[in-house]
Amino acid sequence: MAYAPKRRQSMITLDAHQTAQLLPYPQLADGIEAMLMEMRSGTARAPERLHFPLTEPERGRRTGVLLVMPAVNREVAMTKHITVHPENCRAGKPSIIGEVMVFDPHTGERQMLLDGPTVTGRRTAAVTLFAARKFAPRPKGPVLIVGAGVQAKAHLEAFAAGMGTRHFMIFSRSPERAHALADHAATLGVEATVVDAIEPVLNTVSIVITATTSNEPVLPDSDVTRWRDDIFVAGVGAFRPDMRELPPQLCRDAAVRGTLVVDTWEVKHEAGDLLHAAIDWGRAAPLMDAIITPDRFRSSGPVLFKSVGYALWDLAAVLCARANLAKDGVPAA
C-alpha cells in the first residue's frame, strides 16, 4: 500500500494592504499594552535583535543593514527579517524591505507571512501612540512631525485614528514629500500644515515626533535651550549608534528634570541620540517599568520617549492580525 503524505495546511500570505487592514492603530496600541503585561509575566520572550551590515561603507553613503527579530509566546512564534538601505530612496526604491514569518511554536508549521515594512511602520507608530496616551502632558494638542517618509505617515495616521489629533504640522527636508503627506492627511479628514522651519512652531505644539534617518539632530539645540514642561517628544527614526535626531540638551533636560522613557533597554547600545548625550541611565525608565510604577519616574519637566524597536512589538502586531483574521477573514487585496 502506497504511503499518502498528509496535506499541510496552506500558509496565508498577506500583501502590504491586507497587512495594514488587519492592524488598526487603536487596537494595536491596546495590543502593545497587553504585550507589556506578557513581558512582565514572562510568557512572551525575545532576544536582542541581530543587526548585521550588508554592504561595505562608502564615503558619504550609509550601509545596508539586515535586522533579524524573533519572538514567541504561548500561542505563536514569529521572526521578522528586514533590510534597511537608506540610499534606495535616491533610486526611487523602498528603503525598508522584508517580511514577518508566523509559525506554530509547538510544531513549527508556517501559518502566515505578513508584509514586514507595514508591520514595522504600524507597530512603531502604535508604540508611540501608546506612550503619548500614558505620558504626554497635553495629548490633545497639535502634533509636529519631522520627516515625511513611511514612519511619518504611519505616525500621522496613528495619532489621527487613536488620539483624535485634528491638526498636524509637517517639516521635511523634502518639501515635495511634506506636501504629499499633507495631502494624505486631508484624505483622513485632518488638517496638516507644511512648515519651513521647526523652531518657530515649537511653542505652539504639544507633541513632537521625529521620524527621520538623520545622522545629526533635526531639532534645535543650545546650552541655554529650556524645553517646555508640557511638551512630549518622541524620537523614533534613529535606531543605530551612528544615527541621531534628538539634540543632546533635550535628552539631558528630560533625564535631569523631566521624564525619559525608552521602549526597551536595547537603547543602551543602539540609540545614538542618548549615547551622544551621555545621559545617566539610572534616570531612564523602560516602558514596562514606567507603566507599572509611573510615580517613580514622572517629573515636572519635558517628557522624552525614545524607541529603537523590539521584536515583542512585532509579536503584538502578529497577535492583532491573527485575531482580526479569525474574526473577519483575509481582507480583499
GROMACS .gro file of C-alpha atoms in nm:
model
  333
    1MET     CA    1   0.000   0.000   0.000
    2ALA     CA    2   0.149   0.330  -0.110
    3TYR     CA    3   0.218   0.592   0.157
    4ALA     CA    4  -0.001   0.900   0.118
    5PRO     CA    5   0.163   1.206   0.271
    6LYS     CA    6  -0.061   1.434   0.474
    7ARG     CA    7  -0.158   1.763   0.318
    8ARG     CA    8  -0.023   2.055   0.511
    9GLN     CA    9  -0.242   2.350   0.580
   10SER     CA   10  -0.158   2.623   0.331
   11MET     CA   11   0.013   2.932   0.466
   12ILE     CA   12  -0.169   3.264   0.438
   13THR     CA   13   0.034   3.529   0.257
   14LEU     CA   14  -0.071   3.891   0.303
   15ASP     CA   15   0.042   4.188   0.099
   16ALA     CA   16   0.102   4.537   0.238
   17HIS     CA   17  -0.261   4.648   0.202
   18GLN     CA   18  -0.400   4.332   0.361
   19THR     CA   19  -0.147   4.351   0.645
   20ALA     CA   20  -0.247   4.712   0.716
   21GLN     CA   21  -0.616   4.623   0.719
   22LEU     CA   22  -0.554   4.374   0.999
   23LEU     CA   23  -0.362   4.625   1.213
   24PRO     CA   24  -0.586   4.920   1.308
   25TYR     CA   25  -0.382   5.161   1.519
   26PRO     CA   26  -0.608   5.192   1.828
   27GLN     CA   27  -0.638   4.814   1.859
   28LEU     CA   28  -0.267   4.770   1.802
   29ALA     CA   29  -0.185   5.026   2.074
   30ASP     CA   30  -0.403   4.824   2.313
   31GLY     CA   31  -0.212   4.515   2.200
   32ILE     CA   32   0.117   4.684   2.294
   33GLU     CA   33  -0.016   4.732   2.647
   34ALA     CA   34  -0.121   4.366   2.664
   35MET     CA   35   0.225   4.265   2.541
   36LEU     CA   36   0.386   4.467   2.820
   37MET     CA   37   0.191   4.257   3.069
   38GLU     CA   38   0.310   3.940   2.894
   39MET     CA   39   0.665   4.068   2.920
   40ARG     CA   40   0.617   4.123   3.292
   41SER     CA   41   0.481   3.772   3.346
   42GLY     CA   42   0.750   3.613   3.130
   43THR     CA   43   0.505   3.449   2.887
   44ALA     CA   44   0.644   3.646   2.593
   45ARG     CA   45   1.014   3.635   2.512
   46ALA     CA   46   1.251   3.785   2.257
   47PRO     CA   47   1.631   3.804   2.231
   48GLU     CA   48   1.825   4.110   2.124
   49ARG     CA   49   1.788   4.160   1.753
   50LEU     CA   50   2.061   4.069   1.511
   51HIS     CA   51   2.198   4.382   1.346
   52PHE     CA   52   2.418   4.284   1.052
   53PRO     CA   53   2.580   4.522   0.796
   54LEU     CA   54   2.530   4.401   0.440
   55THR     CA   55   2.750   4.636   0.243
   56GLU     CA   56   3.092   4.792   0.285
   57PRO     CA   57   3.075   5.156   0.397
   58GLU     CA   58   3.148   5.411   0.126
   59ARG     CA   59   3.244   5.771   0.178
   60GLY     CA   60   2.930   5.981   0.218
   61ARG     CA   61   2.695   5.680   0.190
   62ARG     CA   62   2.525   5.469   0.456
   63THR     CA   63   2.549   5.091   0.456
   64GLY     CA   64   2.267   4.843   0.409
   65VAL     CA   65   2.164   4.654   0.723
   66LEU     CA   66   1.985   4.326   0.790
   67LEU     CA   67   1.772   4.312   1.106
   68VAL     CA   68   1.651   3.973   1.232
   69MET     CA   69   1.398   3.980   1.517
   70PRO     CA   70   1.243   3.659   1.658
   71ALA     CA   71   0.983   3.640   1.938
   72VAL     CA   72   0.749   3.385   2.095
   73ASN     CA   73   0.466   3.348   2.344
   74ARG     CA   74   0.240   3.055   2.430
   75GLU     CA   75   0.026   3.099   2.119
   76VAL     CA   76   0.257   3.185   1.836
   77ALA     CA   77   0.616   3.233   1.726
   78MET     CA   78   0.747   3.474   1.465
   79THR     CA   79   1.058   3.614   1.312
   80LYS     CA   80   1.095   3.937   1.119
   81HIS     CA   81   1.359   3.982   0.853
   82ILE     CA   82   1.409   4.342   0.744
   83THR     CA   83   1.671   4.502   0.522
   84VAL     CA   84   1.727   4.876   0.553
   85HIS     CA   85   1.903   5.059   0.268
   86PRO     CA   86   1.862   5.437   0.324
   87GLU     CA   87   2.022   5.517  -0.012
   88ASN     CA   88   1.745   5.333  -0.202
   89CYS     CA   89   1.525   5.643  -0.194
   90ARG     CA   90   1.763   5.813  -0.438
   91ALA     CA   91   1.672   5.548  -0.694
   92GLY     CA   92   1.301   5.556  -0.617
   93LYS     CA   93   1.315   5.221  -0.435
   94PRO     CA   94   1.179   5.142  -0.087
   95SER     CA   95   1.439   5.177   0.186
   96ILE     CA   96   1.283   4.905   0.403
   97ILE     CA   97   1.207   4.560   0.261
   98GLY     CA   98   1.115   4.243   0.446
   99GLU     CA   99   0.859   4.005   0.587
  100VAL     CA  100   0.725   3.860   0.912
  101MET     CA  101   0.700   3.482   0.922
  102VAL     CA  102   0.443   3.346   1.170
  103PHE     CA  103   0.451   2.982   1.281
  104ASP     CA  104   0.322   2.739   1.542
  105PRO     CA  105   0.569   2.725   1.834
  106HIS     CA  106   0.476   2.363   1.908
  107THR     CA  107   0.503   2.214   1.558
  108GLY     CA  108   0.699   2.472   1.360
  109GLU     CA  109   0.432   2.478   1.089
  110ARG     CA  110   0.417   2.806   0.899
  111GLN     CA  111   0.088   2.991   0.933
  112MET     CA  112   0.119   3.343   0.795
  113LEU     CA  113   0.350   3.571   0.604
  114LEU     CA  114   0.294   3.942   0.670
  115ASP     CA  115   0.446   4.243   0.494
  116GLY     CA  116   0.745   4.343   0.706
  117PRO     CA  117   0.762   4.718   0.639
  118THR     CA  118   0.390   4.753   0.707
  119VAL     CA  119   0.419   4.570   1.039
  120THR     CA  120   0.725   4.779   1.130
  121GLY     CA  121   0.563   5.111   1.044
  122ARG     CA  122   0.234   5.042   1.216
  123ARG     CA  123   0.367   4.882   1.534
  124THR     CA  124   0.626   5.159   1.578
  125ALA     CA  125   0.357   5.425   1.547
  126ALA     CA  126   0.131   5.228   1.781
  127VAL     CA  127   0.404   5.216   2.048
  128THR     CA  128   0.448   5.594   2.021
  129LEU     CA  129   0.070   5.638   2.037
  130PHE     CA  130   0.053   5.424   2.349
  131ALA     CA  131   0.338   5.616   2.514
  132ALA     CA  132   0.177   5.950   2.429
  133ARG     CA  133  -0.156   5.835   2.574
  134LYS     CA  134   0.020   5.749   2.900
  135PHE     CA  135   0.276   6.025   2.937
  136ALA     CA  136   0.200   6.329   2.719
  137PRO     CA  137   0.108   6.625   2.944
  138ARG     CA  138  -0.121   6.766   2.670
  139PRO     CA  139  -0.216   6.471   2.448
  140LYS     CA  140  -0.490   6.654   2.259
  141GLY     CA  141  -0.281   6.942   2.124
  142PRO     CA  142  -0.127   6.992   1.777
  143VAL     CA  143   0.143   6.749   1.665
  144LEU     CA  144   0.464   6.838   1.481
  145ILE     CA  145   0.608   6.559   1.267
  146VAL     CA  146   0.966   6.594   1.148
  147GLY     CA  147   1.010   6.378   0.839
  148ALA     CA  148   0.776   6.278   0.559
  149GLY     CA  149   0.857   5.913   0.492
  150VAL     CA  150   0.695   5.585   0.587
  151GLN     CA  151   0.725   5.635   0.963
  152ALA     CA  152   0.600   5.993   0.942
  153LYS     CA  153   0.292   5.876   0.751
  154ALA     CA  154   0.228   5.593   0.998
  155HIS     CA  155   0.251   5.829   1.295
  156LEU     CA  156   0.017   6.080   1.136
  157GLU     CA  157  -0.237   5.803   1.072
  158ALA     CA  158  -0.194   5.658   1.422
  159PHE     CA  159  -0.246   5.989   1.604
  160ALA     CA  160  -0.542   6.081   1.384
  161ALA     CA  161  -0.709   5.744   1.448
  162GLY     CA  162  -0.600   5.674   1.804
  163MET     CA  163  -0.558   6.015   1.967
  164GLY     CA  164  -0.814   6.215   1.772
  165THR     CA  165  -0.550   6.468   1.665
  166ARG     CA  166  -0.701   6.712   1.415
  167HIS     CA  167  -0.407   6.943   1.342
  168PHE     CA  168  -0.058   6.841   1.233
  169MET     CA  169   0.247   7.037   1.127
  170ILE     CA  170   0.499   6.872   0.897
  171PHE     CA  171   0.862   6.962   0.843
  172SER     CA  172   1.083   6.780   0.595
  173ARG     CA  173   1.398   6.849   0.402
  174SER     CA  174   1.193   6.741   0.100
  175PRO     CA  175   0.908   6.992   0.057
  176GLU     CA  176   0.755   6.772  -0.212
  177ARG     CA  177   0.721   6.478   0.025
  178ALA     CA  178   0.596   6.703   0.301
  179HIS     CA  179   0.317   6.835   0.079
  180ALA     CA  180   0.234   6.481  -0.034
  181LEU     CA  181   0.194   6.380   0.332
  182ALA     CA  182  -0.024   6.685   0.395
  183ASP     CA  183  -0.243   6.581   0.101
  184HIS     CA  184  -0.271   6.234   0.254
  185ALA     CA  185  -0.377   6.391   0.585
  186ALA     CA  186  -0.662   6.564   0.403
  187THR     CA  187  -0.795   6.227   0.288
  188LEU     CA  188  -0.815   6.127   0.656
  189GLY     CA  189  -1.019   6.436   0.740
  190VAL     CA  190  -0.745   6.611   0.937
  191GLU     CA  191  -0.554   6.933   0.877
  192ALA     CA  192  -0.181   6.930   0.808
  193THR     CA  193   0.032   7.238   0.753
  194VAL     CA  194   0.376   7.221   0.594
  195VAL     CA  195   0.624   7.444   0.778
  196ASP     CA  196   0.963   7.560   0.653
  197ALA     CA  197   1.127   7.585   0.997
  198ILE     CA  198   1.091   7.396   1.324
  199GLU     CA  199   1.187   7.642   1.597
  200PRO     CA  200   0.909   7.899   1.532
  201VAL     CA  201   0.635   7.637   1.585
  202LEU     CA  202   0.774   7.456   1.890
  203ASN     CA  203   0.578   7.679   2.128
  204THR     CA  204   0.251   7.604   1.950
  205VAL     CA  205   0.256   7.222   1.956
  206SER     CA  206   0.215   6.978   2.243
  207ILE     CA  207   0.372   6.673   2.077
  208VAL     CA  208   0.682   6.645   1.857
  209ILE     CA  209   0.766   6.328   1.664
  210THR     CA  210   1.096   6.285   1.482
  211ALA     CA  211   1.082   6.016   1.214
  212THR     CA  212   1.395   6.052   1.005
  213THR     CA  213   1.714   5.857   0.934
  214SER     CA  214   1.933   6.156   1.014
  215ASN     CA  215   2.287   6.133   1.147
  216GLU     CA  216   2.260   6.479   1.302
  217PRO     CA  217   1.996   6.630   1.535
  218VAL     CA  218   1.693   6.759   1.348
  219LEU     CA  219   1.555   6.961   1.640
  220PRO     CA  220   1.714   7.290   1.751
  221ASP     CA  221   1.960   7.275   2.038
  222SER     CA  222   2.172   7.504   2.251
  223ASP     CA  223   2.310   7.506   2.601
  224VAL     CA  224   2.052   7.765   2.702
  225THR     CA  225   1.750   7.594   2.547
  226ARG     CA  226   1.493   7.505   2.811
  227TRP     CA  227   1.232   7.270   2.674
  228ARG     CA  228   0.875   7.337   2.785
  229ASP     CA  229   0.748   7.134   3.079
  230ASP     CA  230   0.427   7.041   2.895
  231ILE     CA  231   0.588   6.904   2.577
  232PHE     CA  232   0.611   6.539   2.473
  233VAL     CA  233   0.887   6.447   2.227
  234ALA     CA  234   0.913   6.104   2.060
  235GLY     CA  235   1.231   6.007   1.876
  236VAL     CA  236   1.159   5.705   1.657
  237GLY     CA  237   1.377   5.728   1.348
  238ALA     CA  238   1.732   5.671   1.480
  239PHE     CA  239   1.795   5.304   1.560
  240ARG     CA  240   2.176   5.280   1.538
  241PRO     CA  241   2.460   5.436   1.739
  242ASP     CA  242   2.563   5.648   1.438
  243MET     CA  243   2.213   5.792   1.390
  244ARG     CA  244   2.086   6.096   1.578
  245GLU     CA  245   1.767   6.302   1.563
  246LEU     CA  246   1.742   6.446   1.912
  247PRO     CA  247   1.971   6.724   2.040
  248PRO     CA  248   2.185   6.638   2.344
  249GLN     CA  249   2.040   6.919   2.555
  250LEU     CA  250   1.687   6.785   2.513
  251CYS     CA  251   1.798   6.435   2.615
  252ARG     CA  252   1.978   6.567   2.921
  253ASP     CA  253   1.692   6.804   3.009
  254ALA     CA  254   1.441   6.519   3.007
  255ALA     CA  255   1.672   6.293   3.208
  256VAL     CA  256   1.763   6.553   3.472
  257ARG     CA  257   1.442   6.744   3.535
  258GLY     CA  258   1.178   6.572   3.324
  259THR     CA  259   1.078   6.220   3.225
  260LEU     CA  260   1.283   5.992   2.999
  261VAL     CA  261   1.109   5.673   2.886
  262VAL     CA  262   1.262   5.419   2.646
  263ASP     CA  263   1.085   5.133   2.474
  264THR     CA  264   1.344   4.874   2.590
  265TRP     CA  265   1.698   4.868   2.727
  266GLU     CA  266   1.827   4.796   2.377
  267VAL     CA  267   1.861   5.174   2.354
  268LYS     CA  268   2.176   5.140   2.567
  269HIS     CA  269   2.372   5.021   2.265
  270GLU     CA  270   2.153   5.136   1.974
  271ALA     CA  271   2.016   5.485   2.047
  272GLY     CA  272   2.274   5.727   1.914
  273ASP     CA  273   2.067   6.020   2.046
  274LEU     CA  274   2.106   5.911   2.408
  275LEU     CA  275   2.457   5.772   2.372
  276HIS     CA  276   2.586   6.101   2.231
  277ALA     CA  277   2.416   6.293   2.513
  278ALA     CA  278   2.583   6.065   2.771
  279ILE     CA  279   2.267   6.051   2.979
  280ASP     CA  280   2.255   5.883   3.320
  281TRP     CA  281   2.076   5.551   3.253
  282GLY     CA  282   1.959   5.549   3.613
  283ARG     CA  283   1.730   5.836   3.521
  284ALA     CA  284   1.570   5.650   3.228
  285ALA     CA  285   1.280   5.407   3.254
  286PRO     CA  286   1.190   5.125   3.015
  287LEU     CA  287   0.828   5.146   2.907
  288MET     CA  288   0.717   4.849   3.118
  289ASP     CA  289   0.859   4.993   3.442
  290ALA     CA  290   0.720   5.337   3.366
  291ILE     CA  291   0.371   5.192   3.324
  292ILE     CA  292   0.382   4.974   3.636
  293THR     CA  293   0.523   5.241   3.871
  294PRO     CA  294   0.458   5.573   3.696
  295ASP     CA  295   0.501   5.795   4.003
  296ARG     CA  296   0.859   5.675   4.045
  297PHE     CA  297   0.965   5.816   3.708
  298ARG     CA  298   0.744   6.116   3.637
  299SER     CA  299   0.874   6.467   3.697
  300SER     CA  300   0.751   6.813   3.607
  301GLY     CA  301   0.985   6.872   3.312
  302PRO     CA  302   0.960   6.773   2.945
  303VAL     CA  303   0.875   6.414   2.853
  304LEU     CA  304   1.100   6.231   2.607
  305PHE     CA  305   1.013   5.890   2.465
  306LYS     CA  306   1.288   5.715   2.273
  307SER     CA  307   1.228   5.392   2.080
  308VAL     CA  308   1.457   5.175   1.870
  309GLY     CA  309   1.215   4.886   1.812
  310TYR     CA  310   1.169   4.546   1.970
  311ALA     CA  311   1.057   4.206   1.842
  312LEU     CA  312   0.781   4.185   2.104
  313TRP     CA  313   0.614   4.487   1.944
  314ASP     CA  314   0.609   4.284   1.621
  315LEU     CA  315   0.465   3.991   1.813
  316ALA     CA  316   0.188   4.219   1.939
  317ALA     CA  317   0.113   4.307   1.578
  318VAL     CA  318   0.105   3.938   1.483
  319LEU     CA  319  -0.147   3.865   1.760
  320CYS     CA  320  -0.361   4.159   1.648
  321ALA     CA  321  -0.354   4.039   1.287
  322ARG     CA  322  -0.439   3.680   1.386
  323ALA     CA  323  -0.736   3.793   1.596
  324ASN     CA  324  -0.878   4.005   1.313
  325LEU     CA  325  -0.810   3.733   1.058
  326ALA     CA  326  -1.006   3.482   1.268
  327LYS     CA  327  -1.292   3.730   1.304
  328ASP     CA  328  -1.319   3.876   0.955
  329GLY     CA  329  -1.111   3.658   0.726
  330VAL     CA  330  -0.848   3.772   0.476
  331PRO     CA  331  -0.907   4.134   0.364
  332ALA     CA  332  -0.950   4.199  -0.007
  333ALA     CA  333  -0.629   4.287  -0.189
   0.00000   0.00000   0.00000
